[in-house]
């Protein structure tokens, strides 16, 4: 297997943390998103969508989304379980992970891509010639404020995002919070449970992956 990564990007970081929690190592190729290496013909042969992460299997199959990559790894290395152990836990973890993606990740990406000069002509991942829209950056910031408020309510009910065990939902949530931090958007004093959770998950050795 071969893992196409970008060390600075938040989405492939989710896979790196997942792999670290599993104790699994995969040959890795770095793709420079800032220079547009992901849009060059060599990489587009691997993933025509022009995005990372990508996991290329030994038979040539390419999986180009973080959660499906993690699902594949989970099937090969079920311990420790990070995506659930029964029907209920799998559904709850999948639900919470989607909350982190839709409410958090998309808002952070919208805020970042539409306010960063290097992406002025790449407002959509994997494409060039799509102009950034500054108003969408403000919408992304508003979405992140709502994300933190909702996450506070979730974490007032449990130790981790999907219950009392660390899961892929926490990995995704951690990456969202750190991504938001690039734009100096952080949990405030009105989010004590988010802060408590963040201290816990960011202190895990895997967070440095």
PDB file of C-alpha atoms in Angstrom, residues 47-160:
ATOM      1  CA  UNK A  47      -6.680  10.585  -8.290  1.00  0.00           C
ATOM      2  CA  UNK A  48      -8.549  12.487 -11.024  1.00  0.00           C
ATOM      3  CA  UNK A  49     -10.309  14.483  -8.279  1.00  0.00           C
ATOM      4  CA  UNK A  50      -6.983  16.107  -7.418  1.00  0.00           C
ATOM      5  CA  UNK A  51      -7.330  15.766  -3.655  1.00  0.00           C
ATOM      6  CA  UNK A  52      -5.570  14.072  -0.762  1.00  0.00           C
ATOM      7  CA  UNK A  53      -5.576  11.798   1.146  1.00  0.00           C
ATOM      8  CA  UNK A  54      -5.366   8.813  -1.176  1.00  0.00           C
ATOM      9  CA  UNK A  55      -4.632   5.226  -0.205  1.00  0.00           C
ATOM     10  CA  UNK A  56      -3.374   3.177  -3.139  1.00  0.00           C
ATOM     11  CA  UNK A  57      -3.742  -0.557  -2.600  1.00  0.00           C
ATOM     12  CA  UNK A  58      -1.361  -3.172  -3.934  1.00  0.00           C
ATOM     13  CA  UNK A  59      -3.810  -4.055  -6.724  1.00  0.00           C
ATOM     14  CA  UNK A  60      -3.914  -0.409  -7.876  1.00  0.00           C
ATOM     15  CA  UNK A  61      -7.248   0.471  -6.276  1.00  0.00           C
ATOM     16  CA  UNK A  62      -7.259   4.061  -4.991  1.00  0.00           C
ATOM     17  CA  UNK A  63      -9.395   5.230  -2.074  1.00  0.00           C
ATOM     18  CA  UNK A  64      -9.505   9.008  -1.866  1.00  0.00           C
ATOM     19  CA  UNK A  65     -11.549   9.989   1.207  1.00  0.00           C
ATOM     20  CA  UNK A  66     -10.335   9.987   4.814  1.00  0.00           C
ATOM     21  CA  UNK A  67     -13.168   8.020   6.413  1.00  0.00           C
ATOM     22  CA  UNK A  68     -13.269   5.206   3.802  1.00  0.00           C
ATOM     23  CA  UNK A  69      -9.473   4.936   4.114  1.00  0.00           C
ATOM     24  CA  UNK A  70      -9.872   4.606   7.863  1.00  0.00           C
ATOM     25  CA  UNK A  71     -12.650   2.050   7.378  1.00  0.00           C
ATOM     26  CA  UNK A  72     -10.312  -0.047   5.230  1.00  0.00           C
ATOM     27  CA  UNK A  73      -7.591   0.124   7.890  1.00  0.00           C
ATOM     28  CA  UNK A  74     -10.128  -0.712  10.614  1.00  0.00           C
ATOM     29  CA  UNK A  75     -11.140  -3.855   8.740  1.00  0.00           C
ATOM     30  CA  UNK A  76      -7.521  -4.980   8.522  1.00  0.00           C
ATOM     31  CA  UNK A  77      -6.583  -3.904  12.062  1.00  0.00           C
ATOM     32  CA  UNK A  78      -9.703  -3.979  14.261  1.00  0.00           C
ATOM     33  CA  UNK A  79      -7.901  -3.285  17.553  1.00  0.00           C
ATOM     34  CA  UNK A  80      -8.241  -0.841  19.100  1.00  0.00           C
ATOM     35  CA  UNK A  81     -11.717  -0.271  17.646  1.00  0.00           C
ATOM     36  CA  UNK A  82     -12.113   3.342  16.514  1.00  0.00           C
ATOM     37  CA  UNK A  83     -15.277   3.018  14.427  1.00  0.00           C
ATOM     38  CA  UNK A  84     -17.529   1.019  16.766  1.00  0.00           C
ATOM     39  CA  UNK A  85     -18.021  -2.527  17.953  1.00  0.00           C
ATOM     40  CA  UNK A  86     -21.740  -3.132  17.365  1.00  0.00           C
ATOM     41  CA  UNK A  87     -24.624  -1.736  15.322  1.00  0.00           C
ATOM     42  CA  UNK A  88     -25.466   1.059  17.769  1.00  0.00           C
ATOM     43  CA  UNK A  89     -21.926   2.264  18.406  1.00  0.00           C
ATOM     44  CA  UNK A  90     -21.029   2.171  14.710  1.00  0.00           C
ATOM     45  CA  UNK A  91     -24.085   4.249  13.848  1.00  0.00           C
ATOM     46  CA  UNK A  92     -23.489   6.797  16.619  1.00  0.00           C
ATOM     47  CA  UNK A  93     -19.810   7.174  15.756  1.00  0.00           C
ATOM     48  CA  UNK A  94     -20.605   7.564  12.051  1.00  0.00           C
ATOM     49  CA  UNK A  95     -23.252  10.176  12.903  1.00  0.00           C
ATOM     50  CA  UNK A  96     -20.943  12.193  15.144  1.00  0.00           C
ATOM     51  CA  UNK A  97     -18.159  11.999  12.587  1.00  0.00           C
ATOM     52  CA  UNK A  98     -20.481  13.435   9.957  1.00  0.00           C
ATOM     53  CA  UNK A  99     -21.397  16.230  12.370  1.00  0.00           C
ATOM     54  CA  UNK A 100     -17.709  17.059  12.696  1.00  0.00           C
ATOM     55  CA  UNK A 101     -17.336  17.056   8.915  1.00  0.00           C
ATOM     56  CA  UNK A 102     -20.456  18.949   7.885  1.00  0.00           C
ATOM     57  CA  UNK A 103     -20.682  21.420  10.755  1.00  0.00           C
ATOM     58  CA  UNK A 104     -16.969  21.889  11.384  1.00  0.00           C
ATOM     59  CA  UNK A 105     -14.684  20.782   8.591  1.00  0.00           C
ATOM     60  CA  UNK A 106     -16.706  22.331   5.771  1.00  0.00           C
ATOM     61  CA  UNK A 107     -17.052  25.622   7.635  1.00  0.00           C
ATOM     62  CA  UNK A 108     -13.319  25.759   8.355  1.00  0.00           C
ATOM     63  CA  UNK A 109     -12.472  24.939   4.734  1.00  0.00           C
ATOM     64  CA  UNK A 110     -14.876  27.601   3.505  1.00  0.00           C
ATOM     65  CA  UNK A 111     -13.325  30.197   5.805  1.00  0.00           C
ATOM     66  CA  UNK A 112      -9.753  29.203   4.903  1.00  0.00           C
ATOM     67  CA  UNK A 113      -9.970  28.798   1.145  1.00  0.00           C
ATOM     68  CA  UNK A 114     -11.901  32.021   0.653  1.00  0.00           C
ATOM     69  CA  UNK A 115      -9.514  34.140   2.711  1.00  0.00           C
ATOM     70  CA  UNK A 116      -6.073  32.713   1.817  1.00  0.00           C
ATOM     71  CA  UNK A 117      -4.254  34.413  -1.097  1.00  0.00           C
ATOM     72  CA  UNK A 118      -2.583  31.176  -2.240  1.00  0.00           C
ATOM     73  CA  UNK A 119      -6.035  29.746  -2.970  1.00  0.00           C
ATOM     74  CA  UNK A 120      -7.479  32.854  -4.645  1.00  0.00           C
ATOM     75  CA  UNK A 121      -7.883  30.884  -7.875  1.00  0.00           C
ATOM     76  CA  UNK A 122      -8.662  27.551  -6.178  1.00  0.00           C
ATOM     77  CA  UNK A 123     -11.843  28.178  -4.221  1.00  0.00           C
ATOM     78  CA  UNK A 124     -12.819  24.497  -4.513  1.00  0.00           C
ATOM     79  CA  UNK A 125     -10.444  21.630  -3.610  1.00  0.00           C
ATOM     80  CA  UNK A 126      -8.896  19.845  -6.570  1.00  0.00           C
ATOM     81  CA  UNK A 127      -9.769  22.537  -9.098  1.00  0.00           C
ATOM     82  CA  UNK A 128      -8.115  25.606 -10.538  1.00  0.00           C
ATOM     83  CA  UNK A 129      -9.875  28.614 -12.034  1.00  0.00           C
ATOM     84  CA  UNK A 130     -12.588  28.770  -9.347  1.00  0.00           C
ATOM     85  CA  UNK A 131     -12.327  32.178  -7.712  1.00  0.00           C
ATOM     86  CA  UNK A 132     -12.463  32.539  -3.943  1.00  0.00           C
ATOM     87  CA  UNK A 133     -15.447  34.494  -2.588  1.00  0.00           C
ATOM     88  CA  UNK A 134     -14.632  36.598   0.496  1.00  0.00           C
ATOM     89  CA  UNK A 135     -18.252  36.534   1.705  1.00  0.00           C
ATOM     90  CA  UNK A 136     -18.023  32.761   1.984  1.00  0.00           C
ATOM     91  CA  UNK A 137     -15.127  33.158   4.411  1.00  0.00           C
ATOM     92  CA  UNK A 138     -17.438  35.088   6.720  1.00  0.00           C
ATOM     93  CA  UNK A 139     -20.092  32.392   6.361  1.00  0.00           C
ATOM     94  CA  UNK A 140     -17.475  29.791   7.274  1.00  0.00           C
ATOM     95  CA  UNK A 141     -16.530  31.720  10.398  1.00  0.00           C
ATOM     96  CA  UNK A 142     -20.185  31.905  11.417  1.00  0.00           C
ATOM     97  CA  UNK A 143     -20.477  28.161  10.845  1.00  0.00           C
ATOM     98  CA  UNK A 144     -17.503  27.530  13.113  1.00  0.00           C
ATOM     99  CA  UNK A 145     -19.071  29.579  15.898  1.00  0.00           C
ATOM    100  CA  UNK A 146     -22.168  27.391  15.660  1.00  0.00           C
ATOM    101  CA  UNK A 147     -19.970  24.280  15.503  1.00  0.00           C
ATOM    102  CA  UNK A 148     -18.278  25.129  18.817  1.00  0.00           C
ATOM    103  CA  UNK A 149     -21.618  25.813  20.498  1.00  0.00           C
ATOM    104  CA  UNK A 150     -23.035  22.477  19.351  1.00  0.00           C
ATOM    105  CA  UNK A 151     -19.874  20.607  20.281  1.00  0.00           C
ATOM    106  CA  UNK A 152     -20.076  22.081  23.771  1.00  0.00           C
ATOM    107  CA  UNK A 153     -23.576  20.611  24.170  1.00  0.00           C
ATOM    108  CA  UNK A 154     -22.401  17.204  22.942  1.00  0.00           C
ATOM    109  CA  UNK A 155     -19.401  17.102  25.265  1.00  0.00           C
ATOM    110  CA  UNK A 156     -21.488  18.150  28.244  1.00  0.00           C
ATOM    111  CA  UNK A 157     -23.078  14.697  27.929  1.00  0.00           C
ATOM    112  CA  UNK A 158     -20.020  12.460  27.503  1.00  0.00           C
ATOM    113  CA  UNK A 159     -16.262  12.288  27.843  1.00  0.00           C
ATOM    114  CA  UNK A 160     -15.694  11.982  24.104  1.00  0.00           C
TER     115      UNK A 160
END
